[in-house]
CSV table of C-alpha atoms and ligand atoms in Angstrom, one decimal:
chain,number,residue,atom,x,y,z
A,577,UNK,CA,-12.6,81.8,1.7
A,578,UNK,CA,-11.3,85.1,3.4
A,579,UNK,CA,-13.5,87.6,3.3
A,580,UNK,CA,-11.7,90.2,3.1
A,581,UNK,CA,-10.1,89.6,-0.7
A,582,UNK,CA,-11.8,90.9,-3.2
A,583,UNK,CA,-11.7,88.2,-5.7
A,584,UNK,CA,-12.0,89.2,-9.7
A,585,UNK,CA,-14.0,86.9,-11.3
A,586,UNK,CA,-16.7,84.4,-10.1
A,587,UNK,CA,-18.4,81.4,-12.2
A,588,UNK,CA,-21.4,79.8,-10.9
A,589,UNK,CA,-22.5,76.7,-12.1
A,590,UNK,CA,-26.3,76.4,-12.0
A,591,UNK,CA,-29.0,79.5,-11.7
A,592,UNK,CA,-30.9,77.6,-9.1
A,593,UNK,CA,-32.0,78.1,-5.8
A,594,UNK,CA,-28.6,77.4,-4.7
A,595,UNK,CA,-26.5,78.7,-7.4
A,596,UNK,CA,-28.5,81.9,-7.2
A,597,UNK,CA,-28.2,82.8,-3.8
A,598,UNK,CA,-24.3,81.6,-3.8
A,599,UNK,CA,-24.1,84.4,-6.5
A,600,UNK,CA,-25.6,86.8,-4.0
A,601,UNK,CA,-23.6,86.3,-1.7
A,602,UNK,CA,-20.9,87.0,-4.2
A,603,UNK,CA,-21.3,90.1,-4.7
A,604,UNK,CA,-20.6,91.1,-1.7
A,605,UNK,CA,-16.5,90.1,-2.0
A,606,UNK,CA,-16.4,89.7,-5.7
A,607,UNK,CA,-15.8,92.3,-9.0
A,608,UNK,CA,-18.4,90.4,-11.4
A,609,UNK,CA,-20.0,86.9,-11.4
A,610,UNK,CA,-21.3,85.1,-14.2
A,611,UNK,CA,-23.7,82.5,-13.8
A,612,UNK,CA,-23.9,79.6,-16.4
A,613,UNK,CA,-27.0,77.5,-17.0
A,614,UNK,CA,-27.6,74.8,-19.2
A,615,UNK,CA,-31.4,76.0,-19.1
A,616,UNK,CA,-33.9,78.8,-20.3
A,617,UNK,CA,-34.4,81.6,-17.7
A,618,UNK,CA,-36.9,80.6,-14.8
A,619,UNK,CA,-40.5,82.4,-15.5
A,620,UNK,CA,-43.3,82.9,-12.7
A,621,UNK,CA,-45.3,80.6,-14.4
A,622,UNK,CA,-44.2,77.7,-15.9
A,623,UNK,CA,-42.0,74.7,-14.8
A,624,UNK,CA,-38.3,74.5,-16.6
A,625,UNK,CA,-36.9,71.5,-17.4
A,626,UNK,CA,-33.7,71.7,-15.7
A,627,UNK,CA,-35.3,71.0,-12.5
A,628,UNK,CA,-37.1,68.5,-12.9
A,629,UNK,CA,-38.2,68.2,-8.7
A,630,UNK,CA,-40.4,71.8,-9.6
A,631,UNK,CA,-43.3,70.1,-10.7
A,632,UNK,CA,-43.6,68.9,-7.3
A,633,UNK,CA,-44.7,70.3,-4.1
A,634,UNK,CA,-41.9,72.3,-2.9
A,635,UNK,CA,-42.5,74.4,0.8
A,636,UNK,CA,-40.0,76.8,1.9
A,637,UNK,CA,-39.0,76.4,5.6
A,638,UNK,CA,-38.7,79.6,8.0
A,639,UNK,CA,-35.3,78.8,8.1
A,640,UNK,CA,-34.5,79.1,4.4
A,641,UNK,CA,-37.1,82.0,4.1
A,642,UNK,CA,-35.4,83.9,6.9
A,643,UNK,CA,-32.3,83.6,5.0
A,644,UNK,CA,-33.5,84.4,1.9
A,645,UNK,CA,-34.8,87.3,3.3
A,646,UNK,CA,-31.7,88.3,4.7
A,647,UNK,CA,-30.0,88.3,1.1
A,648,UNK,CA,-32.6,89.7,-1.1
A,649,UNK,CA,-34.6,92.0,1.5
A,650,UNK,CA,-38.5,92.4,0.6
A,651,UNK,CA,-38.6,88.8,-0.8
A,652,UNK,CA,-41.1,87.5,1.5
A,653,UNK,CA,-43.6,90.3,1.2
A,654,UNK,CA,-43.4,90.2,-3.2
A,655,UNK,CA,-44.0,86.6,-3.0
A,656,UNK,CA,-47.5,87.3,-0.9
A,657,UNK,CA,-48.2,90.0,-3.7
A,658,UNK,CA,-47.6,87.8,-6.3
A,659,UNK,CA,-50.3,85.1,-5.1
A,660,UNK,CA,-48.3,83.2,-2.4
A,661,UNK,CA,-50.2,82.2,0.4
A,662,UNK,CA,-49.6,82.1,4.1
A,663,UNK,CA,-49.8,79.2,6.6
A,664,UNK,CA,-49.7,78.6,10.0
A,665,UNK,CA,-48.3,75.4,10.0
A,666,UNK,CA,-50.1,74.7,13.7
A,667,UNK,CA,-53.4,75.2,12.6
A,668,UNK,CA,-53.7,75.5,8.6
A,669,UNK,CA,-52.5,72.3,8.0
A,670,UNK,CA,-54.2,68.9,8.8
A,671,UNK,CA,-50.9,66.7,9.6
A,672,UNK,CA,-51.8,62.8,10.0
A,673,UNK,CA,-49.0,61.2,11.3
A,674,UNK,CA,-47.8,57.8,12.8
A,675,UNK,CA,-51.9,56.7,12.9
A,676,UNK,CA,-53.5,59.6,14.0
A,677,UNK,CA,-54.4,63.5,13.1
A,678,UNK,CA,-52.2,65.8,14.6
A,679,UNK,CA,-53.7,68.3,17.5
A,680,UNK,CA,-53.8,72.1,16.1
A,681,UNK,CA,-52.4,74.8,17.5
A,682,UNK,CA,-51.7,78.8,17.0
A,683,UNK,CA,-47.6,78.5,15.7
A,684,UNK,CA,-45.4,80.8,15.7
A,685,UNK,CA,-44.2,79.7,12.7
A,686,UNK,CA,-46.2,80.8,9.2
A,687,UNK,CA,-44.9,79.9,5.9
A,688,UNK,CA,-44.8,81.1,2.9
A,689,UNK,CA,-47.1,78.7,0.0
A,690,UNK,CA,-46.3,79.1,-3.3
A,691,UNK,CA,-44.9,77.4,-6.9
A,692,UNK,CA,-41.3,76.8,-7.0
A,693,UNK,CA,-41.5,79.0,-10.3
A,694,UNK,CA,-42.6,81.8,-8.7
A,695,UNK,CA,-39.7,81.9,-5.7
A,696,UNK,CA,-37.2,81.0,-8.1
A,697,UNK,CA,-38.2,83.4,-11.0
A,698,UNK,CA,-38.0,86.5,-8.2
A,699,UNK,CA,-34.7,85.5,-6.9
A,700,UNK,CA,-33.6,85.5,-10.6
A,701,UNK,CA,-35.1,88.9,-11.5
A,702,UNK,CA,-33.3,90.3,-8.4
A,703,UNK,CA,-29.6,89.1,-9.7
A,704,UNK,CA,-30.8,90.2,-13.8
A,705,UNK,CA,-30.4,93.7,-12.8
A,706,UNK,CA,-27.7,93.5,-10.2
A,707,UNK,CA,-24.8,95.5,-12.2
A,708,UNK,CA,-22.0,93.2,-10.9
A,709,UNK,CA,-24.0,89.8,-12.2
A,710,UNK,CA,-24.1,88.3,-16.0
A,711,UNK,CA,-26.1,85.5,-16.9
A,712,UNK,CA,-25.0,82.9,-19.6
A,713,UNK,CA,-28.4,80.5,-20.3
A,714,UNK,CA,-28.1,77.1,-22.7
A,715,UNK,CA,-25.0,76.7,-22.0
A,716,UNK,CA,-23.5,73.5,-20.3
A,717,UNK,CA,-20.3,73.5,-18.4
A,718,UNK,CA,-18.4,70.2,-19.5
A,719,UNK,CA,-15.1,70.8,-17.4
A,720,UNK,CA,-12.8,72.7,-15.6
A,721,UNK,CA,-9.7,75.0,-16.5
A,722,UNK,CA,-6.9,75.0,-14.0
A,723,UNK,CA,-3.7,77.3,-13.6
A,724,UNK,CA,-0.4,76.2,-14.6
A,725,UNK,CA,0.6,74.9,-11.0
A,726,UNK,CA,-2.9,72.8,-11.8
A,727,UNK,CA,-3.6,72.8,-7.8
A,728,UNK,CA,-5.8,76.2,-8.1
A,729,UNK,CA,-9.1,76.2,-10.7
A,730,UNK,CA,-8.6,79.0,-13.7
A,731,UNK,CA,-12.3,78.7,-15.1
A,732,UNK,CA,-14.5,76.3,-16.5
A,733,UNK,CA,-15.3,75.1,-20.3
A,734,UNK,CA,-18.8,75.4,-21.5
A,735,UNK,CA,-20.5,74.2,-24.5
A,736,UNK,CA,-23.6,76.0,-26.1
A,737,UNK,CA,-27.2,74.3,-26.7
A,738,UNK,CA,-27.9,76.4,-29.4
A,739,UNK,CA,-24.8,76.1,-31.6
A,740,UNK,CA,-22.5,73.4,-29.8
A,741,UNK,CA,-19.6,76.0,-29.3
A,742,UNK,CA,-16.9,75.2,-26.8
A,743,UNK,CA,-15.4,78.1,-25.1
A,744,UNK,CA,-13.6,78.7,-21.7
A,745,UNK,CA,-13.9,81.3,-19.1
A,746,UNK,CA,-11.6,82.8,-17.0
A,747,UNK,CA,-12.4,82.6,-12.9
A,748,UNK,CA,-10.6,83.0,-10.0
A,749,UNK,CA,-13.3,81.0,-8.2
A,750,UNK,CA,-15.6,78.4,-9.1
A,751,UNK,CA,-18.8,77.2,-7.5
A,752,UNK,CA,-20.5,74.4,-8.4
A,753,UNK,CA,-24.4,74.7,-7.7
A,754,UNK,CA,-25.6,72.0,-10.5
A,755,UNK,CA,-27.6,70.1,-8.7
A,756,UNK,CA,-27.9,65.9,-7.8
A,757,UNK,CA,-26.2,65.3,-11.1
A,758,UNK,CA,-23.1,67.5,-10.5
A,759,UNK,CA,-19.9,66.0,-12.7
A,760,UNK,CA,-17.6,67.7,-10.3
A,761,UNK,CA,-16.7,64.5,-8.9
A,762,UNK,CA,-15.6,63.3,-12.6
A,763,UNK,CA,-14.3,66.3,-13.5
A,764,UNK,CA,-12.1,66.0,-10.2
A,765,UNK,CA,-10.5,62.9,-11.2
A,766,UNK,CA,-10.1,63.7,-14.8
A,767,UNK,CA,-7.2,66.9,-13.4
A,768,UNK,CA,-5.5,64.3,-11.3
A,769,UNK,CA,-7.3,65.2,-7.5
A,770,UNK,CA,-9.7,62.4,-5.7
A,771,UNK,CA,-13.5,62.5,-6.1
A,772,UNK,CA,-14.9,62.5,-2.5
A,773,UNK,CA,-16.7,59.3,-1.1
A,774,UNK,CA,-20.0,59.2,-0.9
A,775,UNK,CA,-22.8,58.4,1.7
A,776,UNK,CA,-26.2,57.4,0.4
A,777,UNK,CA,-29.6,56.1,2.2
A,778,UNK,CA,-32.9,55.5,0.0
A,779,UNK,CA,-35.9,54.3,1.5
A,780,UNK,CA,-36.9,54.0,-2.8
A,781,UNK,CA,-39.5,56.8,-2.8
A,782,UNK,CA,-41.8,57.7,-5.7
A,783,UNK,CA,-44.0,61.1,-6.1
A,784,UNK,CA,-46.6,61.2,-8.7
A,785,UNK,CA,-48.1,65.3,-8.9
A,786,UNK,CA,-51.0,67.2,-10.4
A,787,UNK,CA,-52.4,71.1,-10.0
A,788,UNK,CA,-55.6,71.3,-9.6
A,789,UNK,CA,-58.0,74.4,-9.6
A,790,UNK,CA,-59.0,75.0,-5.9
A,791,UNK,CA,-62.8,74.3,-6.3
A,792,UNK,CA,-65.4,76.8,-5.6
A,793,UNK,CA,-67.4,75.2,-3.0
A,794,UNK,CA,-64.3,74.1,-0.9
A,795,UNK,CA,-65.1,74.6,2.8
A,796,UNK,CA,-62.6,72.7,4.8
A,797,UNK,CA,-60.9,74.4,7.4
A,798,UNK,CA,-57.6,73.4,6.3
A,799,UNK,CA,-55.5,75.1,4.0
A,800,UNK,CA,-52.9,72.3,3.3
A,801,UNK,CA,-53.3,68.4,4.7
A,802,UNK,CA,-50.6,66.3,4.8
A,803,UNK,CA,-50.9,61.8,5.1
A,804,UNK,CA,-47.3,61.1,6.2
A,805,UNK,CA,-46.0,57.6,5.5
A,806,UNK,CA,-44.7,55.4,8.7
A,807,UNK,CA,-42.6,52.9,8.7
A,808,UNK,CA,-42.9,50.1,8.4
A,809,UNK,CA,-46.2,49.5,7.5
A,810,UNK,CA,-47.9,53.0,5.8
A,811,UNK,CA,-45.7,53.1,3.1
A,812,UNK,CA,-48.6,55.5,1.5
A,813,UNK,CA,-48.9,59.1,2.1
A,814,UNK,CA,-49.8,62.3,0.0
A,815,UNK,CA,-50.0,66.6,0.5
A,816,UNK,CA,-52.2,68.9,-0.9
A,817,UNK,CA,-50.2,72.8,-0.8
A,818,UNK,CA,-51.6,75.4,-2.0
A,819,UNK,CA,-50.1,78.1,-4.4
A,820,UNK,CA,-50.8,81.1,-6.1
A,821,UNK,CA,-53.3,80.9,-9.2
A,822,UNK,CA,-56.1,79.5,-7.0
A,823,UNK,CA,-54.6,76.3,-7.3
A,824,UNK,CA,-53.7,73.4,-5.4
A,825,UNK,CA,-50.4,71.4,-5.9
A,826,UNK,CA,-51.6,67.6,-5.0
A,827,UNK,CA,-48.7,64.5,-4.4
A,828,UNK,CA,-49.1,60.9,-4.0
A,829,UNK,CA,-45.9,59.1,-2.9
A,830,UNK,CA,-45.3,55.6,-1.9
A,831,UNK,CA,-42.1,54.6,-0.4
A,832,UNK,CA,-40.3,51.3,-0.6
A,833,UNK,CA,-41.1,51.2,-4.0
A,834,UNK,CA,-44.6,51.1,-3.3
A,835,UNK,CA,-45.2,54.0,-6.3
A,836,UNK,CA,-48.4,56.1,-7.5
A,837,UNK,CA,-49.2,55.1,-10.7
A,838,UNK,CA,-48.6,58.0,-13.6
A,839,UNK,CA,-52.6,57.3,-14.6
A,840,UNK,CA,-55.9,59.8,-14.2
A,841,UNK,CA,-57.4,56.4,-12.8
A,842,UNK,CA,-54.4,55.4,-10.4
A,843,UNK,CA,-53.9,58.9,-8.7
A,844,UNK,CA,-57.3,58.8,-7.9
A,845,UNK,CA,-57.0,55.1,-7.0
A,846,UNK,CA,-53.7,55.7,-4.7
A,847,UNK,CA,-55.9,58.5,-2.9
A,848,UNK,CA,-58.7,56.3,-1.9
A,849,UNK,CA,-56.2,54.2,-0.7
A,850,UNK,CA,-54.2,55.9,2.1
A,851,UNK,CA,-55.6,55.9,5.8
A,852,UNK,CA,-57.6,58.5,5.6
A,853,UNK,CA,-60.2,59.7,2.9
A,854,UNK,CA,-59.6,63.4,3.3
A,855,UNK,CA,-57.3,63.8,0.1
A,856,UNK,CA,-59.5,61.5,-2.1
A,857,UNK,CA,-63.0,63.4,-0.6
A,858,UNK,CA,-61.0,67.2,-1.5
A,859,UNK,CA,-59.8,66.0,-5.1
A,860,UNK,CA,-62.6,63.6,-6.2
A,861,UNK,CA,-64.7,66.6,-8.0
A,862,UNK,CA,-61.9,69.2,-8.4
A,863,UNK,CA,-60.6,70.2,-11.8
A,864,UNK,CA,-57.1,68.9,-12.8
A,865,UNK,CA,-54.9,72.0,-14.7
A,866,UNK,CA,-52.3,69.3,-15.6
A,867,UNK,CA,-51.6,65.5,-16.3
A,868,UNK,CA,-49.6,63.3,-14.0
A,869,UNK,CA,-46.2,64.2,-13.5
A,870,UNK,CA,-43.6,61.2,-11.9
A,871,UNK,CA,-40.5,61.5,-9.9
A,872,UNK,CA,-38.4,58.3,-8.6
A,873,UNK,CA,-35.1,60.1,-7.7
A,874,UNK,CA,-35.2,60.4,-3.8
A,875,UNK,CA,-32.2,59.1,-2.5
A,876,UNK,CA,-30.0,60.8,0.2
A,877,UNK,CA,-27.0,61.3,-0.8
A,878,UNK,CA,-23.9,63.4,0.8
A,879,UNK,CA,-21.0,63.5,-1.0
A,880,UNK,CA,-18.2,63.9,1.6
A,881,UNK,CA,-15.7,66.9,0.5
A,882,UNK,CA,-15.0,68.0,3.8
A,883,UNK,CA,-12.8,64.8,4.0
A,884,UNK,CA,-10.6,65.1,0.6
A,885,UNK,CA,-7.0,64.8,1.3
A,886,UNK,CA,-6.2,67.1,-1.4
A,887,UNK,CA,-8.7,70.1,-2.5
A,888,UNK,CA,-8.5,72.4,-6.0
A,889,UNK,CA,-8.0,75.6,-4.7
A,890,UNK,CA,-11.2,78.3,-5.6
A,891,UNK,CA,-13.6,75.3,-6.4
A,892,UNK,CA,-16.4,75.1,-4.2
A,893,UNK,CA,-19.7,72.7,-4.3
A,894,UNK,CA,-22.8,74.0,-2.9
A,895,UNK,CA,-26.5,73.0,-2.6
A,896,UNK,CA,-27.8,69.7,-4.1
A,897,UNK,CA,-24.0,69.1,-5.7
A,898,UNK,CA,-23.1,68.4,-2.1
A,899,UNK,CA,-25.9,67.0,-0.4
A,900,UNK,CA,-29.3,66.3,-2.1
A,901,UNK,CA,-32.1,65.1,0.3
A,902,UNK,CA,-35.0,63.4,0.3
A,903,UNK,CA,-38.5,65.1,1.3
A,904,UNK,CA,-40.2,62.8,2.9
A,905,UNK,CA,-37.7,62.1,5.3
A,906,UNK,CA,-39.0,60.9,7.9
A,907,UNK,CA,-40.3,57.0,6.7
A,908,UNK,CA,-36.8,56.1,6.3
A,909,UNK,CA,-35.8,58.1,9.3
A,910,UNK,CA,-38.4,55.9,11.4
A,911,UNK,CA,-36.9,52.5,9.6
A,912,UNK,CA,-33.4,52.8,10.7
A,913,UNK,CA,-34.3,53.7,14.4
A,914,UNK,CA,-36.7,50.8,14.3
A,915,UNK,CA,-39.7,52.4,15.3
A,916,UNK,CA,-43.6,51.6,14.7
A,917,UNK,CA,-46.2,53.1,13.8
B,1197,FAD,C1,-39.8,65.7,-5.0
B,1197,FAD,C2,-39.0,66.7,-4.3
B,1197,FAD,C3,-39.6,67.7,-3.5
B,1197,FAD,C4,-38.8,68.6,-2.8
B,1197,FAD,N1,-39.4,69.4,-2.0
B,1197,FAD,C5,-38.7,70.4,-1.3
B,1197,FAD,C6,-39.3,71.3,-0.4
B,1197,FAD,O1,-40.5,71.2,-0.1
B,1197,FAD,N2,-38.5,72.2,0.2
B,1197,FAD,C7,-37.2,72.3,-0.1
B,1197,FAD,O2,-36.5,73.2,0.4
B,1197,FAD,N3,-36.5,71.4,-0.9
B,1197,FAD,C8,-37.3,70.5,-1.5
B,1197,FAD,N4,-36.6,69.6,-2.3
B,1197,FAD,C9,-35.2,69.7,-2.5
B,1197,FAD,C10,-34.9,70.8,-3.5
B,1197,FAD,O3,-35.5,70.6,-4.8
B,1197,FAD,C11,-33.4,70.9,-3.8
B,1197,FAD,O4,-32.7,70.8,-2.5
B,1197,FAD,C12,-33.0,72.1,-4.5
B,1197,FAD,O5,-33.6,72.2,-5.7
B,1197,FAD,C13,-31.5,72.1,-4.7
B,1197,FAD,O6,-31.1,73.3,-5.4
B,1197,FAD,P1,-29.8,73.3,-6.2
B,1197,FAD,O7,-29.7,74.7,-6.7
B,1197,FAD,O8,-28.7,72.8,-5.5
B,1197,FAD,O9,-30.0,72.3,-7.4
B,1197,FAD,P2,-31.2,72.3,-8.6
B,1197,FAD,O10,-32.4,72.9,-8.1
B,1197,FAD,O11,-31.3,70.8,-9.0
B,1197,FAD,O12,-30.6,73.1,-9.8
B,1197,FAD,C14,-29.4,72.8,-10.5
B,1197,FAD,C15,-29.3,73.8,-11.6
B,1197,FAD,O13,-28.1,73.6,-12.3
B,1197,FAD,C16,-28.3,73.5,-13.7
B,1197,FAD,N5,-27.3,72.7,-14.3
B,1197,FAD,C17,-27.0,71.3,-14.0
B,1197,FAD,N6,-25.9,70.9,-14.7
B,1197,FAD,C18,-25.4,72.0,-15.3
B,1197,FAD,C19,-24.3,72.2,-16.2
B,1197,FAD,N7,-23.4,71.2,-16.4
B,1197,FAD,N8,-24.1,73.4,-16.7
B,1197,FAD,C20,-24.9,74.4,-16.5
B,1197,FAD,N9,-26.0,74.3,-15.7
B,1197,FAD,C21,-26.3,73.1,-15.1
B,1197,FAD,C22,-29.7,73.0,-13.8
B,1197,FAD,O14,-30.3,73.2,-15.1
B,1197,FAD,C23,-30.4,73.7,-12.7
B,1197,FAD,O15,-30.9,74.9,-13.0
B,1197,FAD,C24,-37.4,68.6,-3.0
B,1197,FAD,C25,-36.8,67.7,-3.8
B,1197,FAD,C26,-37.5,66.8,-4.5
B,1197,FAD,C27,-36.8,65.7,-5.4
């Protein structure tokens, strides 16, 4: 994109973590962005159902804080008065890892804990009173518009949740930020330009996630303890994170298809089964705030536009529309280079 136009109109697709922050940076070269979303507005406190991957733990690297920082200045700082915690990822977190605990250390590098809610709710209420942004909610965008040459996109097509209306929008741009499940690809083919191929690795992961109350008596050291899966063998692992409330955000996984089961009895039988009894010992007696929740979507999976012969001009893909990655990255990551535990 030059940087130097000053485009008209903007549509993003998606008021997530990447469709929010592509609309930031929007404003910055663009008269007035609308963002669409097929969902309800993102609230501090509870988990929407357009991201499903919320309900489990989610950490913010310094890398994606700093940047975050950079585009909505202060962010950082509100999230610690709002309940986030900070972690020194040397020496608040108890890391086991390829058989063994992890030495501590000081780090320079302290994160920001906290519910994916919470980040994503004050991105959000940073672009709701931005006066260049508008925000369309239950809406679904079903297609794409194109210009009478049909090589440059003209808007997109969108279709209420409340009343099923179809109606199209102007854009002079387009970016697509709607997630694992983006139909750009489909939506390519359907005006006549090629999908781009895909690249995909799965080492078959499975998450199954509850909150729990910190409780009282708690007088471990760590703040956040992590059992990390090794090929080829450990295919169990779990994390404990904290987040604001007082409460702890607690994942089993099991990879190679080796999944937590959903049950009160079989998260608290998956615990007691990993290498270590330091997750099963913390959550044994503490209170559970929800039931099990289940995720079994982790493939990798980059969907190559860089290589499309031909491109629609003013349609771009960002965030998980593009590449979508799995978490626990590194069991699969250990399997293809062959090493052991
Ligand atoms: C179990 C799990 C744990 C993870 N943990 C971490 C972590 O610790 N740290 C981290 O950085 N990342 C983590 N990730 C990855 C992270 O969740 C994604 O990279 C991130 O959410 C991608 O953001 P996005 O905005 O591209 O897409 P999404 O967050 O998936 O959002 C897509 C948005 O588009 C909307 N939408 C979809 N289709 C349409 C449509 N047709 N019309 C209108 N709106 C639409 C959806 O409602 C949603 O709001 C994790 C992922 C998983 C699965």
């Amino acid at each position: 994109m030059n940087t130097n136009s000053n485009y008209q109109h903007a549509i993003v697709i998606g008021s997530s973590i990447a469709g929010l922050t592509a609309a930031r940076v929007l404003t910055d070269h663009c008269e007035h962005i609308t963002i669409i979303e097929r969902d309800i507005a993102p609230t501090a406190k509870e988990f929407r159902k357009g991201v499903p991957q919320a309900r489990h733990p989610h950490i913010l690297l310094k890398g994606g804080e700093q940047v975050l920082e950079g585009l909505f200045p202060g962010l950082r700082q509100e999230l610690l008065d709002n309940g986030a915690l900070s972690i020194n990822m040397g020496c608040d977190m108890d890391w086991f890892m390829l058989g063994q605990w992890r030495k501590k250390f000081t780090s320079a590098i302290v994160n920001v804990a906290c519910s994916r809610p919470l980040l994503e709710s004050a991105i959000h209420s940073r672009l709701m009173v931005h006066p260049k942004v508008t925000f369309i909610q239950e809406s679904d965008v079903i297609g794409l518009l194109t210009d009478e040459s049909k090589t440059r996109v003209a808007g997109i097509r969108t279709r209420s949740r409340r009343d099923q209306t179809i109606s199209e929008i102007e854009a002079t741009i387009v970016v697509d930020a709607s997630g694992r499940d983006s139909d750009t690809p489909r939506w390519l083919n359907a005006l006549g330009f090629p999908a781009p191929t895909e690249d995909s690795v799965t080492s078959k992961p499975g998450y199954a996630t509850r909150i729990y109350n910190i409780p009282a008596d708690f007088k471990e050291e760590w703040k956040a303890i992590y059992i990390q899966p090794a090929a080829p063998n450990l295919t169990r692992g779990a994390i404990i994170v904290p987040m604001e409330g007082n409460r702890w955000h607690v994942t089993m996984f099991g990879m190679a298809g080796d999944y937590p089961a959903t049950t009160e009895a079989g998260f608290i039988e998956f615990a007691q089964s990993l290498p270590d009894q330091r997750i099963y010992e913390a959550i044994k007696d503490a209170t559970p705030l929800t039931e099990v929740w289940s995720f079994r979507r982790g493939e990798n999976r980059l969907r190559h536009y860089e290589q499309l012969s031909r491109h629609l001009e003013g349609l771009l893909v960002f965030g998980d529309a593009v590449y979508a990655l799995n978490p626990v990255l590194a069991w699969q990551n250990h399997f293809r280079r062959g090493l052991r535990p």
